[in-house]
Amino acid sequence: MRVDEDTGQVFSNGHTTSSNGSTPRKPAHAAINGHASNNFSGSSPSLKNGAVRRLSPVQPPTYRGHDREEVVRILIQGLLDMGYSNAASVLSTESGYELESPPVAAFRSAILQGVWSEAEGILLGSRRYDHSEDSHGDDDQYDQGLVLAEGADTDQMLFWIRQQKFLELLDQRDLGVALMVLRQELTPFAHDIHQLHALSTLLMCPPEDLRTKAHWPGTVEESRKMLLQDLSRCIAPSVMIRDHRLAELFDQVKQNQINQCLYHNTAIAPSLYSDHICDREYFPSRTALQLEDHTGEVWHVQFSHDGSKLATASQDRTVNIYETVTFKCIHTLRHHSAEVTYVAWSPDDTKIITCSQDCKARVFDVESGRMRVTLEHQSVDSSYGITAAAWGPDSMSFVTASHDRNSQLCHWNLQSSQPDRPVHVWPRGFRVQDVAITEDGHWLVALDPQNIIRVFDMQTYREEPPIKTESKMTSISLSRDGSTLLVNMAIGEVHMIDLATRDTVRKFRGQKQGEFVIRSCFGGAAENFVVSGSEDGMIYVWHKENEALIEKLPGHGHGQSGKECVTTVAWNPKDPGMFASGGDDRKVRM
């Protein structure tokens, strides 16, 4: 972005146009990262990043209560994001504000070009990176380093940079230098022993598996952009505006409107032109249909991923599969000799797993209804049934769970030469009530009834730090993106847990639970709702973001237990106006 033809301080998205992104020369203004050179601690709220070249006609420092410089610089970044570079240049010229100061521009360039010593030098304030022939001895513009965000850890940032350097060397098969970086540059941090161990194992990884095991994006350029995003969050926002900040602010505006709209149930984002509200009339709050084909309690219901079918599992030892237009039953699966506890659709919807108290899981072809394989855990006690199952993203591998401590988790693959033999059995010692696999196949989440949620890496089978709770849990359910987990608690609450941080971020209260397995799920067009069964015969629906109980719907009547229990719920992933529930009264409500 050319600010003015007669100045040497010319920037295009953070890089000098004259140097094509090389380290910029010392600026004419006496500032460091846009901060006055006599104060660069980052503690003063008055510190600014804008390298103000010259002032436009006098304007008030605020715009409708907002800092004018912040608004203008975010607008400049937004215009560049959208491809309006000329407009961004005009705005910069007229306002006198530039998007980024020279140190920030040079840091951005060094990361994206993989000049790691230069990036570290700018970050720390050292001139050791500047080896250009035309550098001047008095050029101390970076001596103070970048101003970091509050709580940022310089060592963590250096670890990320050197980790990227290490991975790129592995990708280039320069194993000798990579090993030296691991030993001499990464290990001294002792930052994360588990991560260092994981990195060391990559030295023996075949080239074709490296990026998958390192959880790397498709290209080196993409990984550097991701690294820059992580680093930018550690740099003071007044120094380096996070990428796509204008779009982020628009997202927040729209999300706030959605959060304020209790019945927002559409995938169409609200308009920025006006405030938004949805009518309760269009929310699925009335029973449209009742299915009465089961002769026993209904323990689990689940829609196919394309929303075209519904599977229901029952105490009567059968599984029914319905199409979801007329709700005609297209298959009744009768192969189990005991209660069916769980059903799981493969991601491509061509297969379904049924789990039973007869200690067996069975895989069926959905189109024909034909059974493909029967699976048994190698157990010393035949009283333990199969409690749950979860598919991997390839629709060929899956995990089954059991209460049997000797064989609680088994990994299977239908492409194996012996598909009825597990490819991996986790070490004994705990029980599993419920299980889920993230959509990318990375994490396996297992509910241990001893108040523990266990998390495993599906690539290595290694157990990660667990999530411990203070109350008994009965079921889990993952969000579509695999980032959050719903957990039904026996104390009568549904907790939402962030899988990355392991923190409980929401608590939904009101439903009754304590004696039976009760299930919940996310629902709605954008998973804006949480819906759960209950031991009082009601269905509870909460707004996910603000935890408000928005509906308490009549569910199911008395069952053999004498209670009016809604045991299971599922929301159609393709039709936001449809969800199903099953209960002890042997019925399925749509």
Coordinates of C-alpha atoms in Angstrom, one line a residue:
M1 CA 0.0 0.0 0.0
R2 CA 1.7 3.2 -1.2
V3 CA 1.0 6.0 1.3
D4 CA 2.8 8.8 -0.5
E5 CA 5.2 8.8 -3.5
D6 CA 7.7 11.1 -1.8
T7 CA 8.4 9.1 1.3
G8 CA 10.6 6.2 2.0
Q9 CA 8.2 4.7 4.5
V10 CA 5.9 2.9 2.1
F11 CA 3.9 -0.1 3.2
S12 CA 1.8 -2.8 1.4
N13 CA 0.0 -5.0 3.9
G14 CA 2.9 -4.6 6.3
H15 CA 5.8 -4.8 3.9
T16 CA 7.8 -2.1 2.2
T17 CA 7.1 -2.0 -1.5
S18 CA 10.6 -0.9 -2.3
S19 CA 12.2 -3.9 -0.5
N20 CA 9.6 -6.5 -1.3
G21 CA 9.2 -7.5 2.3
S22 CA 12.9 -7.2 3.3
T23 CA 13.9 -5.6 6.6
P24 CA 12.8 -2.0 6.4
R25 CA 15.2 0.9 7.0
K26 CA 15.1 3.1 10.1
P27 CA 11.9 5.2 10.1
A28 CA 11.9 8.9 9.9
H29 CA 9.7 9.2 13.0
A30 CA 11.2 8.6 16.5
A31 CA 9.1 5.6 17.4
I32 CA 9.4 1.9 18.2
N33 CA 6.5 -0.3 17.0
G34 CA 4.6 2.9 16.8
H35 CA 5.3 3.6 20.5
A36 CA 7.2 6.7 21.7
S37 CA 10.8 5.6 22.2
N38 CA 10.9 6.8 25.8
N39 CA 8.1 4.4 26.8
F40 CA 7.9 0.9 25.4
S41 CA 6.8 -1.2 28.3
G42 CA 3.3 -1.6 27.0
S43 CA 1.8 -0.7 30.3
S44 CA 0.5 2.7 29.3
P45 CA -3.0 2.7 27.8
S46 CA -2.1 5.7 25.7
L47 CA 0.5 3.7 23.7
K48 CA -0.3 3.5 20.0
N49 CA 1.0 1.5 17.1
G50 CA 0.0 3.8 14.3
A51 CA 3.1 5.3 12.6
V52 CA 1.5 8.7 12.0
R53 CA 3.3 10.3 9.1
R54 CA 1.4 13.5 8.9
L55 CA -1.8 14.7 10.3
S56 CA -4.9 15.1 8.1
P57 CA -7.2 18.1 8.8
V58 CA -7.8 18.2 12.5
Q59 CA -10.3 15.5 13.6
P60 CA -11.5 14.7 17.1
P61 CA -9.6 11.7 18.6
T62 CA -12.7 9.6 18.9
Y63 CA -15.4 8.5 16.5
R64 CA -18.8 8.1 18.2
G65 CA -17.0 7.1 21.4
H66 CA -14.4 4.9 19.7
D67 CA -10.7 5.5 19.3
R68 CA -10.3 7.1 15.9
E69 CA -6.8 5.5 15.3
E70 CA -8.1 2.0 16.1
V71 CA -11.1 2.4 13.8
V72 CA -9.0 3.8 10.9
R73 CA -6.3 1.1 11.1
I74 CA -8.9 -1.7 11.3
L75 CA -10.6 -0.2 8.3
I76 CA -7.3 -0.1 6.4
Q77 CA -6.7 -3.8 7.2
G78 CA -10.3 -4.7 6.2
L79 CA -10.0 -2.9 2.9
L80 CA -6.7 -4.7 2.2
D81 CA -8.4 -8.0 3.2
M82 CA -11.2 -7.4 0.6
G83 CA -8.7 -6.4 -2.1
Y84 CA -9.3 -2.7 -2.1
S85 CA -5.7 -1.7 -1.9
N86 CA -6.2 1.7 -3.6
A87 CA -8.9 2.6 -1.2
A88 CA -6.7 1.5 1.7
S89 CA -3.9 3.7 0.4
V90 CA -6.2 6.7 0.1
L91 CA -7.5 6.2 3.7
S92 CA -4.0 5.9 5.0
T93 CA -2.9 9.1 3.2
E94 CA -5.9 11.1 4.3
S95 CA -5.9 10.0 7.9
G96 CA -2.2 10.0 8.4
Y97 CA -2.3 6.5 10.0
E98 CA -0.4 3.4 8.7
L99 CA -1.4 -0.1 9.3
E100 CA 1.8 -1.4 10.8
S101 CA 5.1 0.0 12.0
P102 CA 8.4 -1.1 10.5
P103 CA 9.3 -3.7 13.2
V104 CA 5.9 -5.3 12.9
A105 CA 6.2 -5.4 9.1
A106 CA 9.6 -6.9 9.3
F107 CA 8.5 -9.5 11.9
R108 CA 5.5 -10.5 9.7
S109 CA 7.9 -10.8 6.7
A110 CA 10.4 -12.9 8.6
I111 CA 7.8 -15.4 9.7
L112 CA 6.1 -15.8 6.4
Q113 CA 9.5 -16.1 4.6
G114 CA 11.0 -18.5 7.2
V115 CA 13.9 -16.3 8.2
W116 CA 13.8 -17.6 11.8
S117 CA 16.9 -15.8 13.3
E118 CA 15.5 -12.5 12.0
A119 CA 12.1 -13.2 13.5
E120 CA 13.7 -14.0 16.9
G121 CA 15.9 -10.9 16.7
I122 CA 12.9 -8.6 16.1
L123 CA 10.9 -10.3 18.8
L124 CA 13.7 -10.0 21.4
G125 CA 15.1 -6.6 20.3
S126 CA 18.4 -8.0 19.1
R127 CA 20.2 -6.8 15.9
R128 CA 21.8 -10.1 15.4
Y129 CA 19.5 -10.9 12.5
D130 CA 20.5 -7.8 10.4
H131 CA 23.3 -9.0 8.2
S132 CA 22.4 -6.9 5.1
E133 CA 25.4 -5.2 3.5
D134 CA 23.8 -1.8 3.8
S135 CA 22.9 -1.9 7.4
H136 CA 24.2 1.0 9.5
G137 CA 25.8 0.6 12.9
D138 CA 23.5 3.2 14.4
D139 CA 20.3 1.5 13.1
D140 CA 18.8 0.6 16.5
Q141 CA 15.1 0.7 15.5
Y142 CA 14.4 -2.9 16.8
D143 CA 16.6 -2.8 19.9
Q144 CA 13.6 -2.8 22.3
G145 CA 11.8 -5.7 20.8
L146 CA 8.1 -6.1 20.2
V147 CA 5.7 -5.1 22.9
L148 CA 3.8 -8.2 24.0
A149 CA 0.2 -8.7 25.2
E150 CA -0.4 -8.9 28.9
G151 CA 0.5 -12.4 30.2
A152 CA 2.3 -13.4 27.0
D153 CA 5.3 -15.8 27.4
T154 CA 8.3 -15.0 25.3
D155 CA 9.7 -18.5 25.8
Q156 CA 6.5 -20.0 24.5
M157 CA 6.7 -17.8 21.4
L158 CA 10.3 -18.8 20.8
F159 CA 9.3 -22.4 21.2
W160 CA 6.7 -22.1 18.5
I161 CA 9.1 -20.4 16.1
R162 CA 11.8 -23.1 16.7
Q163 CA 9.2 -25.9 16.5
Q164 CA 8.2 -24.6 13.1
K165 CA 11.9 -24.5 12.1
F166 CA 12.3 -28.1 13.3
L167 CA 9.2 -29.3 11.4
E168 CA 10.3 -27.6 8.2
L169 CA 13.7 -29.3 8.4
L170 CA 12.0 -32.6 8.9
D171 CA 9.8 -31.9 5.9
Q172 CA 13.0 -31.2 3.8
R173 CA 14.5 -34.5 5.2
D174 CA 17.4 -32.5 6.7
L175 CA 17.4 -34.8 9.7
G176 CA 20.9 -33.9 11.0
V177 CA 20.1 -30.2 11.4
A178 CA 16.6 -31.0 12.7
L179 CA 18.1 -33.1 15.4
M180 CA 20.5 -30.3 16.3
V181 CA 17.6 -27.8 16.5
L182 CA 15.7 -30.3 18.8
R183 CA 18.6 -30.7 21.1
Q184 CA 20.2 -27.3 21.2
E185 CA 17.2 -24.9 20.6
L186 CA 14.0 -26.6 21.7
T187 CA 15.1 -28.9 24.6
P188 CA 16.7 -26.1 26.7
F189 CA 13.2 -24.5 27.1
A190 CA 11.9 -27.7 28.8
H191 CA 8.7 -26.0 27.9
D192 CA 6.5 -29.0 27.4
I193 CA 8.1 -32.4 28.0
H194 CA 5.2 -34.3 26.3
Q195 CA 5.5 -32.0 23.2
L196 CA 9.2 -32.5 23.1
H197 CA 8.8 -36.3 23.2
A198 CA 6.2 -36.1 20.5
L199 CA 8.5 -34.0 18.3
S200 CA 11.4 -36.4 18.9
T201 CA 9.2 -39.3 17.6
L202 CA 8.8 -37.5 14.3
L203 CA 12.4 -38.0 13.5
M204 CA 11.6 -41.7 12.8
C205 CA 8.4 -40.9 11.0
P206 CA 8.1 -41.8 7.2
P207 CA 7.9 -38.7 5.0
E208 CA 4.5 -39.6 3.8
D209 CA 3.1 -39.7 7.4
L210 CA 4.9 -36.7 8.8
R211 CA 2.3 -34.0 8.2
T212 CA -0.5 -36.1 9.5
K213 CA 1.3 -37.1 12.7
A214 CA 2.5 -33.5 13.2
H215 CA -1.1 -32.2 12.7
W216 CA 0.3 -29.9 10.0
P217 CA -1.8 -28.1 7.3
G218 CA -1.4 -28.8 3.7
T219 CA 1.6 -26.6 2.8
V220 CA 4.5 -24.9 4.5
E221 CA 3.0 -21.5 3.6
E222 CA -0.2 -22.4 5.3
S223 CA 1.6 -23.6 8.4
R224 CA 3.6 -20.3 8.6
K225 CA 0.4 -18.3 8.4
M226 CA -1.1 -20.3 11.3
L227 CA 2.1 -19.7 13.3
L228 CA 1.9 -16.0 12.6
Q229 CA -1.7 -16.0 13.8
D230 CA -0.7 -17.7 17.1
L231 CA 2.2 -15.3 17.6
S232 CA 0.1 -12.2 16.8
R233 CA -2.2 -13.1 19.7
C234 CA 0.8 -12.8 22.0
I235 CA 1.8 -9.3 20.7
A236 CA 0.1 -6.3 22.1
P237 CA -3.0 -5.6 19.9
S238 CA -2.0 -1.9 19.6
V239 CA 1.2 -3.1 18.0
M240 CA 0.0 -5.8 15.7
I241 CA -3.7 -6.1 14.7
R242 CA -4.8 -9.7 14.6
D243 CA -5.5 -10.8 11.0
H244 CA -9.0 -10.2 9.7
R245 CA -10.0 -8.1 12.7
L246 CA -12.8 -6.3 10.9
A247 CA -14.4 -9.6 9.9
E248 CA -14.0 -10.8 13.5
L249 CA -15.9 -7.7 14.8
F250 CA -18.7 -8.3 12.3
D251 CA -18.9 -12.0 13.5
Q252 CA -19.2 -10.8 17.1
V253 CA -22.0 -8.4 16.2
K254 CA -23.9 -11.2 14.4
Q255 CA -23.2 -13.7 17.2
N256 CA -24.4 -11.2 19.8
Q257 CA -27.7 -10.8 17.8
I258 CA -28.0 -14.6 17.7
N259 CA -27.3 -14.8 21.4
Q260 CA -30.1 -12.3 22.1
C261 CA -32.5 -14.2 19.9
L262 CA -33.8 -17.1 22.0
Y263 CA -35.3 -19.0 19.0
H264 CA -32.7 -18.3 16.3
N265 CA -32.9 -21.6 14.3
T266 CA -31.5 -20.8 10.8
A267 CA -28.1 -21.2 9.2
I268 CA -28.6 -17.8 7.5
A269 CA -26.5 -15.2 9.4
P270 CA -28.3 -12.1 10.5
S271 CA -27.9 -9.0 8.4
L272 CA -25.7 -6.1 9.5
Y273 CA -28.3 -3.7 8.3
S274 CA -30.8 -4.2 11.1
D275 CA -31.4 -5.9 14.4
H276 CA -32.6 -9.5 14.3
I277 CA -35.3 -11.5 16.0
C278 CA -36.9 -15.0 15.3
D279 CA -40.5 -15.9 15.9
R280 CA -41.2 -18.7 18.4
E281 CA -43.9 -19.9 16.0
Y282 CA -41.2 -21.5 13.8
F283 CA -39.5 -23.4 16.6
P284 CA -40.2 -27.2 16.9
S285 CA -42.1 -27.2 20.1
R286 CA -45.1 -29.4 19.2
T287 CA -45.3 -33.2 18.6
A288 CA -45.9 -33.8 14.9
L289 CA -45.8 -37.6 14.9
Q290 CA -45.5 -40.5 17.3
L291 CA -43.9 -43.8 16.4
E292 CA -45.2 -46.9 18.3
D293 CA -43.4 -49.9 16.7
H294 CA -41.3 -50.8 19.7
T295 CA -42.6 -53.1 22.5
G296 CA -39.9 -52.1 25.0
E297 CA -38.4 -48.9 26.3
V298 CA -36.6 -46.8 23.7
W299 CA -33.0 -46.3 24.9
H300 CA -31.3 -44.5 22.0
V301 CA -32.3 -42.6 18.9
Q302 CA -30.0 -41.2 16.2
F303 CA -30.4 -39.5 12.9
S304 CA -28.1 -40.3 9.9
H305 CA -25.7 -37.5 9.0
D306 CA -27.7 -36.6 5.9
G307 CA -30.9 -36.4 8.0
S308 CA -32.7 -38.8 5.7
K309 CA -33.0 -41.7 8.2
L310 CA -33.6 -42.2 11.9
A311 CA -32.5 -45.3 13.9
T312 CA -34.1 -46.3 17.2
A313 CA -32.8 -48.8 19.7
S314 CA -34.9 -50.5 22.2
Q315 CA -35.1 -52.8 25.2
D316 CA -37.2 -55.1 23.0
R317 CA -33.8 -56.2 21.3
T318 CA -34.5 -54.5 18.0
V319 CA -33.4 -51.5 16.0
N320 CA -35.8 -49.8 13.7
I321 CA -34.6 -47.6 10.8
Y322 CA -37.1 -45.1 9.4
E323 CA -36.9 -42.7 6.4
T324 CA -37.7 -39.2 7.6
V325 CA -40.2 -38.0 5.0
T326 CA -43.1 -40.4 5.7
F327 CA -41.4 -42.2 8.6
K328 CA -42.0 -45.5 7.0
C329 CA -39.9 -48.2 8.8
I330 CA -37.6 -49.6 6.1
H331 CA -35.7 -52.1 8.3
T332 CA -36.1 -53.8 11.6
L333 CA -32.9 -55.4 12.8
R334 CA -33.6 -58.4 15.1
H335 CA -30.2 -60.1 15.5
H336 CA -29.5 -59.3 19.1
S337 CA -30.4 -61.6 22.0
A338 CA -30.6 -58.9 24.6
E339 CA -31.5 -55.2 24.9
V340 CA -30.0 -52.8 22.3
T341 CA -28.3 -49.9 24.1
Y342 CA -26.9 -47.8 21.3
V343 CA -26.7 -47.1 17.6
A344 CA -24.0 -45.3 15.6
W345 CA -24.2 -44.2 11.9
S346 CA -21.0 -44.3 9.9
P347 CA -20.0 -40.8 8.5
D348 CA -21.1 -41.8 5.0
D349 CA -24.4 -43.2 6.3
T350 CA -23.9 -46.6 4.5
K351 CA -23.4 -48.6 7.7
I352 CA -24.7 -48.7 11.2
I353 CA -23.4 -50.2 14.5
T354 CA -25.8 -51.7 17.0
C355 CA -24.6 -52.3 20.6
S356 CA -26.3 -54.7 23.0
Q357 CA -26.4 -56.2 26.5
D358 CA -25.7 -59.5 24.8
C359 CA -22.0 -58.5 24.8
K360 CA -22.0 -58.1 21.1
A361 CA -21.9 -55.2 18.6
R362 CA -23.0 -55.7 15.0
V363 CA -22.4 -53.8 11.8
F364 CA -25.2 -53.6 9.3
D365 CA -25.4 -52.4 5.7
V366 CA -28.1 -49.7 5.8
E367 CA -29.3 -50.1 2.2
S368 CA -29.9 -53.9 2.4
G369 CA -30.3 -54.3 6.1
R370 CA -27.7 -57.2 5.8
M371 CA -25.5 -57.9 8.8
R372 CA -21.8 -57.5 7.9
V373 CA -19.9 -58.6 11.0
T374 CA -20.5 -59.5 14.7
L375 CA -18.0 -58.2 17.2
E376 CA -17.2 -59.4 20.7
H377 CA -14.9 -58.0 23.4
Q378 CA -12.6 -60.7 24.8
S379 CA -14.1 -60.7 28.3
V380 CA -13.9 -63.0 31.3
D381 CA -17.4 -62.0 32.4
S382 CA -20.3 -62.3 29.9
S383 CA -22.5 -60.1 32.0
Y384 CA -21.0 -56.9 30.6
G385 CA -22.7 -55.6 27.5
I386 CA -21.4 -53.2 24.8
T387 CA -22.4 -49.7 26.0
A388 CA -21.5 -47.5 23.0
A389 CA -19.6 -47.1 19.7
A390 CA -18.1 -44.3 17.6
W391 CA -16.9 -44.3 14.0
G392 CA -13.7 -42.9 12.6
P393 CA -13.9 -40.4 9.7
D394 CA -13.1 -43.1 7.1
S395 CA -16.4 -45.0 7.8
M396 CA -14.4 -48.2 8.0
S397 CA -12.8 -48.0 11.5
F398 CA -14.6 -47.6 14.8
V399 CA -14.3 -48.0 18.6
T400 CA -16.7 -50.0 20.9
A401 CA -17.0 -49.5 24.6
S402 CA -17.9 -51.7 27.6
H403 CA -18.2 -51.7 31.4
D404 CA -15.8 -54.7 31.5
R405 CA -12.5 -53.5 33.1
N406 CA -10.6 -56.2 31.2
S407 CA -11.8 -55.1 27.7
Q408 CA -13.3 -51.6 28.0
L409 CA -12.2 -50.1 24.6
C410 CA -11.6 -51.9 21.3
H411 CA -10.5 -50.4 18.0
W412 CA -11.8 -52.3 14.9
N413 CA -11.3 -51.9 11.1
L414 CA -13.6 -53.5 8.5
Q415 CA -10.7 -53.5 6.0
S416 CA -8.6 -55.7 8.2
S417 CA -8.0 -59.3 7.1
Q418 CA -9.9 -60.3 10.2
P419 CA -12.6 -57.6 10.8
D420 CA -14.0 -59.4 13.8
R421 CA -10.6 -59.1 15.6
P422 CA -9.7 -55.7 17.1
V423 CA -6.7 -53.9 15.8
H424 CA -6.1 -52.4 19.2
V425 CA -7.3 -53.0 22.7
W426 CA -6.6 -50.3 25.3
P427 CA -4.9 -51.4 28.6
R428 CA -7.3 -52.7 31.1
G429 CA -8.2 -51.0 34.4
F430 CA -11.3 -48.7 33.9
R431 CA -14.9 -48.9 32.5
V432 CA -16.5 -47.0 29.7
Q433 CA -20.1 -45.9 29.7
D434 CA -20.1 -43.8 26.5
V435 CA -17.6 -42.9 23.7
A436 CA -17.2 -40.4 20.9
I437 CA -14.6 -39.6 18.2
T438 CA -14.0 -36.1 16.9
E439 CA -14.9 -35.5 13.3
D440 CA -11.2 -35.3 12.2
G441 CA -10.4 -38.6 13.9
H442 CA -7.9 -37.0 16.2
W443 CA -9.4 -37.5 19.6
L444 CA -11.2 -40.4 21.3
V445 CA -13.3 -39.3 24.2
A446 CA -14.5 -42.0 26.7
L447 CA -16.7 -41.6 29.7
D448 CA -15.4 -43.5 32.7
P449 CA -18.3 -43.9 35.3
Q450 CA -15.7 -43.1 38.0
N451 CA -16.2 -39.3 37.4
I452 CA -13.5 -39.2 34.7
I453 CA -13.6 -38.3 31.0
R454 CA -10.6 -39.9 29.4
V455 CA -9.1 -38.5 26.2
F456 CA -6.9 -40.5 23.8
D457 CA -4.9 -39.6 20.7
M458 CA -6.3 -41.9 18.0
Q459 CA -3.0 -41.9 16.1
T460 CA -0.8 -43.1 19.0
Y461 CA -3.5 -44.5 21.4
R462 CA -1.8 -42.4 24.1
E463 CA -4.0 -41.1 26.9
E464 CA -4.0 -37.3 27.3
P465 CA -4.7 -35.5 30.6
P466 CA -8.2 -36.5 31.7
I467 CA -11.1 -34.4 32.7
K468 CA -12.3 -35.0 36.2
T469 CA -15.8 -34.1 37.5
E470 CA -17.3 -34.0 41.0
S471 CA -20.5 -35.9 40.0
K472 CA -21.5 -39.1 38.3
M473 CA -22.0 -38.8 34.6
T474 CA -24.2 -40.9 32.3
S475 CA -23.6 -39.8 28.7
I476 CA -21.6 -37.5 26.4
S477 CA -22.2 -35.9 23.1
L478 CA -19.8 -34.0 20.8
S479 CA -20.5 -30.8 18.8
R480 CA -20.1 -31.1 15.1
D481 CA -16.7 -29.5 15.0
G482 CA -15.5 -31.6 17.9
S483 CA -14.5 -28.6 20.0
T484 CA -17.1 -29.0 22.8
L485 CA -18.6 -31.8 24.8
L486 CA -22.0 -32.2 26.4
V487 CA -22.1 -34.2 29.6
N488 CA -25.2 -35.3 31.4
M489 CA -24.6 -35.2 35.2
A490 CA -26.6 -37.4 37.7
I491 CA -27.1 -34.2 39.8
G492 CA -29.6 -33.0 37.2
E493 CA -27.3 -30.7 35.1
V494 CA -25.9 -30.8 31.6
H495 CA -22.3 -29.4 31.4
M496 CA -20.6 -28.1 28.3
I497 CA -16.9 -28.7 28.3
D498 CA -14.3 -27.1 26.1
L499 CA -12.1 -30.0 24.9
A500 CA -9.0 -27.8 24.3
T501 CA -8.9 -26.1 27.7
R502 CA -10.8 -28.9 29.6
D503 CA -12.9 -26.2 31.3
T504 CA -16.6 -26.3 31.9
V505 CA -17.9 -23.3 30.0
R506 CA -21.7 -23.7 30.4
K507 CA -24.1 -25.4 32.9
F508 CA -27.7 -26.1 31.9
R509 CA -30.0 -26.7 34.8
G510 CA -33.6 -27.7 35.4
Q511 CA -33.9 -31.3 34.1
K512 CA -34.3 -34.2 36.5
Q513 CA -31.7 -37.0 36.6
G514 CA -30.2 -39.4 39.1
E515 CA -31.1 -43.1 38.5
F516 CA -31.1 -43.7 34.8
V517 CA -29.0 -43.0 31.7
I518 CA -30.2 -39.8 30.2
R519 CA -28.9 -38.4 27.0
S520 CA -28.6 -34.9 25.5
C521 CA -27.4 -33.3 22.3
F522 CA -26.7 -30.0 20.5
G523 CA -29.4 -28.9 18.1
G524 CA -30.6 -26.4 15.7
A525 CA -29.3 -25.1 12.3
A526 CA -26.1 -23.8 13.9
E527 CA -26.2 -25.9 17.1
N528 CA -27.6 -22.9 19.0
F529 CA -29.5 -25.2 21.4
V530 CA -29.0 -27.9 23.9
V531 CA -31.8 -30.4 24.4
S532 CA -31.9 -33.2 27.0
G533 CA -34.2 -35.9 28.3
S534 CA -35.3 -36.0 31.9
E535 CA -36.7 -38.3 34.5
D536 CA -39.8 -36.2 34.9
G537 CA -41.1 -37.1 31.4
M538 CA -40.3 -33.7 30.0
I539 CA -37.9 -32.5 27.3
Y540 CA -35.7 -29.5 28.2
V541 CA -34.3 -27.1 25.6
W542 CA -31.8 -24.4 26.5
H543 CA -30.2 -21.6 24.5
K544 CA -26.6 -22.7 24.2
E545 CA -24.9 -19.3 24.6
N546 CA -26.8 -17.7 27.4
E547 CA -27.9 -21.0 29.2
A548 CA -31.6 -19.8 29.3
L549 CA -34.2 -22.6 29.5
I550 CA -36.4 -21.7 26.6
E551 CA -38.7 -24.7 26.4
K552 CA -40.0 -27.4 28.7
L553 CA -41.9 -29.7 26.4
P554 CA -44.2 -32.7 27.3
G555 CA -42.2 -35.8 26.4
H556 CA -43.1 -39.4 27.4
G557 CA -45.3 -41.2 29.8
H558 CA -44.9 -44.0 32.3
G559 CA -42.8 -47.1 31.5
Q560 CA -42.1 -50.4 33.3
S561 CA -40.0 -48.5 35.9
G562 CA -43.1 -46.5 36.8
K563 CA -41.4 -43.3 35.9
E564 CA -42.2 -40.9 33.1
C565 CA -38.7 -41.0 31.7
V566 CA -37.3 -39.3 28.5
T567 CA -34.1 -41.3 28.0
T568 CA -32.8 -40.1 24.6
V569 CA -33.0 -37.1 22.2
A570 CA -31.5 -36.4 18.8
W571 CA -31.8 -33.4 16.5
N572 CA -31.9 -33.8 12.7
P573 CA -28.6 -32.4 11.4
K574 CA -30.2 -31.3 8.1
D575 CA -33.7 -30.2 9.2
P576 CA -33.5 -27.6 12.0
G577 CA -37.2 -27.9 12.6
M578 CA -37.1 -31.6 13.5
F579 CA -35.9 -33.5 16.6
A580 CA -36.7 -36.9 18.1
S581 CA -37.1 -38.2 21.6
G582 CA -37.4 -41.7 23.0
G583 CA -38.7 -42.8 26.4
D584 CA -39.8 -45.5 28.8
D585 CA -43.3 -45.5 27.3
R586 CA -42.0 -47.4 24.3
K587 CA -42.7 -44.5 22.0
V588 CA -40.6 -42.2 19.7
R589 CA -41.9 -38.7 19.4
M590 CA -41.0 -36.5 16.4

